[in-house]
C-alpha atoms as a PDB file:
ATOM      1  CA  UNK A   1     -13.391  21.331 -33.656  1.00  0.00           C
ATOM      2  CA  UNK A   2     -14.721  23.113 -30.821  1.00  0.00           C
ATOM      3  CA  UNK A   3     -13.717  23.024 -27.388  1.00  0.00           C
ATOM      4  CA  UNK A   4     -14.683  19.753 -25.117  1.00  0.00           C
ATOM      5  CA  UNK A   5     -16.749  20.830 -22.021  1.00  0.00           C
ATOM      6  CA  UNK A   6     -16.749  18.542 -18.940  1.00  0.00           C
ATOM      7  CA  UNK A   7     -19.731  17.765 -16.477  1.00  0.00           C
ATOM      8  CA  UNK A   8     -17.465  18.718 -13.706  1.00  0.00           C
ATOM      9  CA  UNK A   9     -14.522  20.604 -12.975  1.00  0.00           C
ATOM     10  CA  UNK A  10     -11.892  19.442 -10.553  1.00  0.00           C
ATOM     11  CA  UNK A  11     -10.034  22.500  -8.996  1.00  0.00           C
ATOM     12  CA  UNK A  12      -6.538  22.940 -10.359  1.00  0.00           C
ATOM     13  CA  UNK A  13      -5.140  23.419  -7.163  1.00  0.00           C
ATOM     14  CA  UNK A  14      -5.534  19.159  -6.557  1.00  0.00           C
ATOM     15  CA  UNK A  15      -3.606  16.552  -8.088  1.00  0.00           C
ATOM     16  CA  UNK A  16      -5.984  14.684 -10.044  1.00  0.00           C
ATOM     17  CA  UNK A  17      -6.537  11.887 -12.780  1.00  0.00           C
ATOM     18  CA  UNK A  18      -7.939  12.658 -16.289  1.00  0.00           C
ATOM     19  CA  UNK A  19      -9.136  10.237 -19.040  1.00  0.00           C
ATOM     20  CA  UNK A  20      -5.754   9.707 -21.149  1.00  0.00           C
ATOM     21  CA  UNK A  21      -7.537   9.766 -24.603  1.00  0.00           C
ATOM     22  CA  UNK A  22      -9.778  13.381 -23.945  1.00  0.00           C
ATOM     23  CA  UNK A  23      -8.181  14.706 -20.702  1.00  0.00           C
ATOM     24  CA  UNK A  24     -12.009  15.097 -18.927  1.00  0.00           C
ATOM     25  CA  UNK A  25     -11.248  14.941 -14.838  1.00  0.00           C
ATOM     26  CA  UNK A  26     -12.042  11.606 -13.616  1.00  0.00           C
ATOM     27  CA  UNK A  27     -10.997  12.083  -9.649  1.00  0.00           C
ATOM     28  CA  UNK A  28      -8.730  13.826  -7.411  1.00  0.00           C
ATOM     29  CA  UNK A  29      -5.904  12.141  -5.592  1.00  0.00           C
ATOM     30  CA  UNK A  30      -7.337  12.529  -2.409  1.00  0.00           C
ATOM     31  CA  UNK A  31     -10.459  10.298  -3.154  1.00  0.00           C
ATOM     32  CA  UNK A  32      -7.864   7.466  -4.533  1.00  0.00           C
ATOM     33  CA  UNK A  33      -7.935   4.147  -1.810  1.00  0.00           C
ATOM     34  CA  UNK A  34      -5.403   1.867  -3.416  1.00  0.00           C
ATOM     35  CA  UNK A  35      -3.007   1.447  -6.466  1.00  0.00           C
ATOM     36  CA  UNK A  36      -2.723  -2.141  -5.888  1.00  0.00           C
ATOM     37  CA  UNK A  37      -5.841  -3.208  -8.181  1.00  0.00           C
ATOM     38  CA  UNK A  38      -6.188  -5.597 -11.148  1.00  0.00           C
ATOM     39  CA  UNK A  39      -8.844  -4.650 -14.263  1.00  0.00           C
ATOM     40  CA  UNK A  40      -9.507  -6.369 -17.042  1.00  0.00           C
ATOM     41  CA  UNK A  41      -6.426  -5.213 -19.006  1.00  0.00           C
ATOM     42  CA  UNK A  42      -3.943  -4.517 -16.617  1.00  0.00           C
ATOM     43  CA  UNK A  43      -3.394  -2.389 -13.073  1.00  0.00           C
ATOM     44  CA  UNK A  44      -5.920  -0.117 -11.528  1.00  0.00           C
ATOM     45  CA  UNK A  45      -6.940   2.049  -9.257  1.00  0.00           C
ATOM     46  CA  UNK A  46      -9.384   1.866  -6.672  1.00  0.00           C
ATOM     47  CA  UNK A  47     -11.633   5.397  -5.877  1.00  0.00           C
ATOM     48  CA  UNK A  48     -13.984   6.483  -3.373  1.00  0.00           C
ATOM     49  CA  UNK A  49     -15.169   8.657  -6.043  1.00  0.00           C
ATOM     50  CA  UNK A  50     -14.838   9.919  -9.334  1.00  0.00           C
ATOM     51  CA  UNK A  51     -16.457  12.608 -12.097  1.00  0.00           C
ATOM     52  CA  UNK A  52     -17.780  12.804 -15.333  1.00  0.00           C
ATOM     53  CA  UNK A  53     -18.247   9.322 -15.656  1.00  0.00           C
ATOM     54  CA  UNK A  54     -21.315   7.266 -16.628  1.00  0.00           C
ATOM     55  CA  UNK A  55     -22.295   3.924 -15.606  1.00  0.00           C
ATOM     56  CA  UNK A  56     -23.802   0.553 -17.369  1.00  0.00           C
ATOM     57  CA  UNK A  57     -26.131  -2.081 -16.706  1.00  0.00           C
ATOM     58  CA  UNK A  58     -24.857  -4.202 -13.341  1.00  0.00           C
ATOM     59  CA  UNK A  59     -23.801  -7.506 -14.183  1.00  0.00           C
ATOM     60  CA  UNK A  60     -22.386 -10.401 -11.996  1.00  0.00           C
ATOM     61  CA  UNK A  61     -18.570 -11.318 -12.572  1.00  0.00           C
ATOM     62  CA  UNK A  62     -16.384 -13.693 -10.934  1.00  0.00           C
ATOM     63  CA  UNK A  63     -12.838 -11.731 -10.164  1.00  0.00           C
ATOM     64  CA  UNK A  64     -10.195 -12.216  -8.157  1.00  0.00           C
ATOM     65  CA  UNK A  65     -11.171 -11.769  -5.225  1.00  0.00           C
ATOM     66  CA  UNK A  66     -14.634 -13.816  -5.475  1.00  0.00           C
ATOM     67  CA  UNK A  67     -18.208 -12.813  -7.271  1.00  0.00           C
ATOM     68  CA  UNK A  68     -19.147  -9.057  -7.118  1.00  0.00           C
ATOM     69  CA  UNK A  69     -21.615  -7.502  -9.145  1.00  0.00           C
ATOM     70  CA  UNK A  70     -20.431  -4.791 -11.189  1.00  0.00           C
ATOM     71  CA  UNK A  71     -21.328  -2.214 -13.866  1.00  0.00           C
ATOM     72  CA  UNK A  72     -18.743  -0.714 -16.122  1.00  0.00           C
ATOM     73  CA  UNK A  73     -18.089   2.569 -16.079  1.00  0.00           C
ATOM     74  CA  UNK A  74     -17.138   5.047 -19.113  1.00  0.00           C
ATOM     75  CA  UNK A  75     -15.994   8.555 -20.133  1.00  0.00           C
ATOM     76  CA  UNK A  76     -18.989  10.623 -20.263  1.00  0.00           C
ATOM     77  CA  UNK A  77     -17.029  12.620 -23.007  1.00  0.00           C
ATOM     78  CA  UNK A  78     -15.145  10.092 -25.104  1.00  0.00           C
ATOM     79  CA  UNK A  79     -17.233   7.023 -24.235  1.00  0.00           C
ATOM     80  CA  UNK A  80     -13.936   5.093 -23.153  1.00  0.00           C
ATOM     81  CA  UNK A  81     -14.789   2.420 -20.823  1.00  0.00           C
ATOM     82  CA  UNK A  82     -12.621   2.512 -18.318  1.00  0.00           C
ATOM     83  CA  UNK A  83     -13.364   0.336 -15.431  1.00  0.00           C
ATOM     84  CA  UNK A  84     -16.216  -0.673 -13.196  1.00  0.00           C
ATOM     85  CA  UNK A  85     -17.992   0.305 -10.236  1.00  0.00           C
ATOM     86  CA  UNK A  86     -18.730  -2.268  -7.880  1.00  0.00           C
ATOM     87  CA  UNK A  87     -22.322  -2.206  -6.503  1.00  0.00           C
ATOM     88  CA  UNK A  88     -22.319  -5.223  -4.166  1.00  0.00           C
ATOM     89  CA  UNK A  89     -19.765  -7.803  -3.039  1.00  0.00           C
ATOM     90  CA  UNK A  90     -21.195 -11.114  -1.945  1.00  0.00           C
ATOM     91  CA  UNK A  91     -18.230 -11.936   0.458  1.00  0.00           C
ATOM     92  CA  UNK A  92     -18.082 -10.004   3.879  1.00  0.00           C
ATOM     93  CA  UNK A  93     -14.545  -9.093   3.229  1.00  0.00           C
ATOM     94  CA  UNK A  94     -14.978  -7.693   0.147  1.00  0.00           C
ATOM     95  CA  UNK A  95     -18.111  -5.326   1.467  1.00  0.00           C
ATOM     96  CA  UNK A  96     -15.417  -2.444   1.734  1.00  0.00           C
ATOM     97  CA  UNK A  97     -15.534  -1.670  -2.335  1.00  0.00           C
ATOM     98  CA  UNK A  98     -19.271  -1.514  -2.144  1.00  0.00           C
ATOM     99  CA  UNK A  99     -20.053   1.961  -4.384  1.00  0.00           C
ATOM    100  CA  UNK A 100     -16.001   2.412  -5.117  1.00  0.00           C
ATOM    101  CA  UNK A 101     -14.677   2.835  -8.322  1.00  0.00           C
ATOM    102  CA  UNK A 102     -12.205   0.821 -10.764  1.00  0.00           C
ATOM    103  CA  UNK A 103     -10.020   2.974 -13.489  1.00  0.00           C
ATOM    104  CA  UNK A 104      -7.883   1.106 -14.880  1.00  0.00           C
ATOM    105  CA  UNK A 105      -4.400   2.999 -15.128  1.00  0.00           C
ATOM    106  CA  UNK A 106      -3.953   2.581 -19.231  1.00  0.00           C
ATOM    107  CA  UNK A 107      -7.321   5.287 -19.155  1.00  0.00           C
ATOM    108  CA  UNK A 108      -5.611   7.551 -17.122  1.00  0.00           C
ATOM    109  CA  UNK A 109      -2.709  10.649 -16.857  1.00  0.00           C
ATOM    110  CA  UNK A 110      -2.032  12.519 -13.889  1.00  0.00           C
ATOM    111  CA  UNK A 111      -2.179  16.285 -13.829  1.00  0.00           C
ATOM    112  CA  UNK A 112      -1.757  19.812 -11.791  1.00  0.00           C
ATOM    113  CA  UNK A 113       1.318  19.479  -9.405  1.00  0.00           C
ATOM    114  CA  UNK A 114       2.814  16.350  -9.024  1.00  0.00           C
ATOM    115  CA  UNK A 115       6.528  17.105  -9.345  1.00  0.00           C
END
């Protein structure tokens, strides 16, 4: 098989987070907001940003925390979905995760330097 290439590149100086079934960077640490997130099958993250990622259709869903409309997001490489991103929240509280990201953490190792 030949080698995977990746959209982007995160420097191996950062900690980041790779997709757990292909290993394509999906964020650095430093972009993460909070660990205390729940997806569809399990904990996840919340990111201000991520890489090599692609993005559905928007869709309205009724979560947790009230009715957002999201699109789910995938590995560009593997095709995994692995969360959503949430393009508008319909409660003022919840404007915050407006443009963040969802990974959930079963789609996701850490790598470069966390020991």
């Amino acid at each position: 098989l030949p080698p995977r290439t990746f959209h982007s590149y995160l420097p191996r100086s950062h900690r980041t987070y790779s997709c757990v079934h292909c290993r394509a960077h999906l964020a650095r640490h430093e972009e993460l907001i909070s660990k205390s997130f729940q997806g569809s099958h399990g904990r996840a993250y919340l990111f201000n940003s991520v890489v090599n990622v692609g993005c559905g259709p928007a869709e309205q869903r009724l979560l947790l925390t009230g009715l957002h409309s999201v699109a789910d997001i995938f590995c560009q490489s593997c095709k995994t979905t692995l969360g959503w991103k949430y393009e508008q929240a319909f409660e003022s509280s919840q404007k915050y995760k407006e443009g963040k990201f969802i990974i959930e953490m079963s789609h996701m190792v850490k790598e470069n330097g966390w020991d």
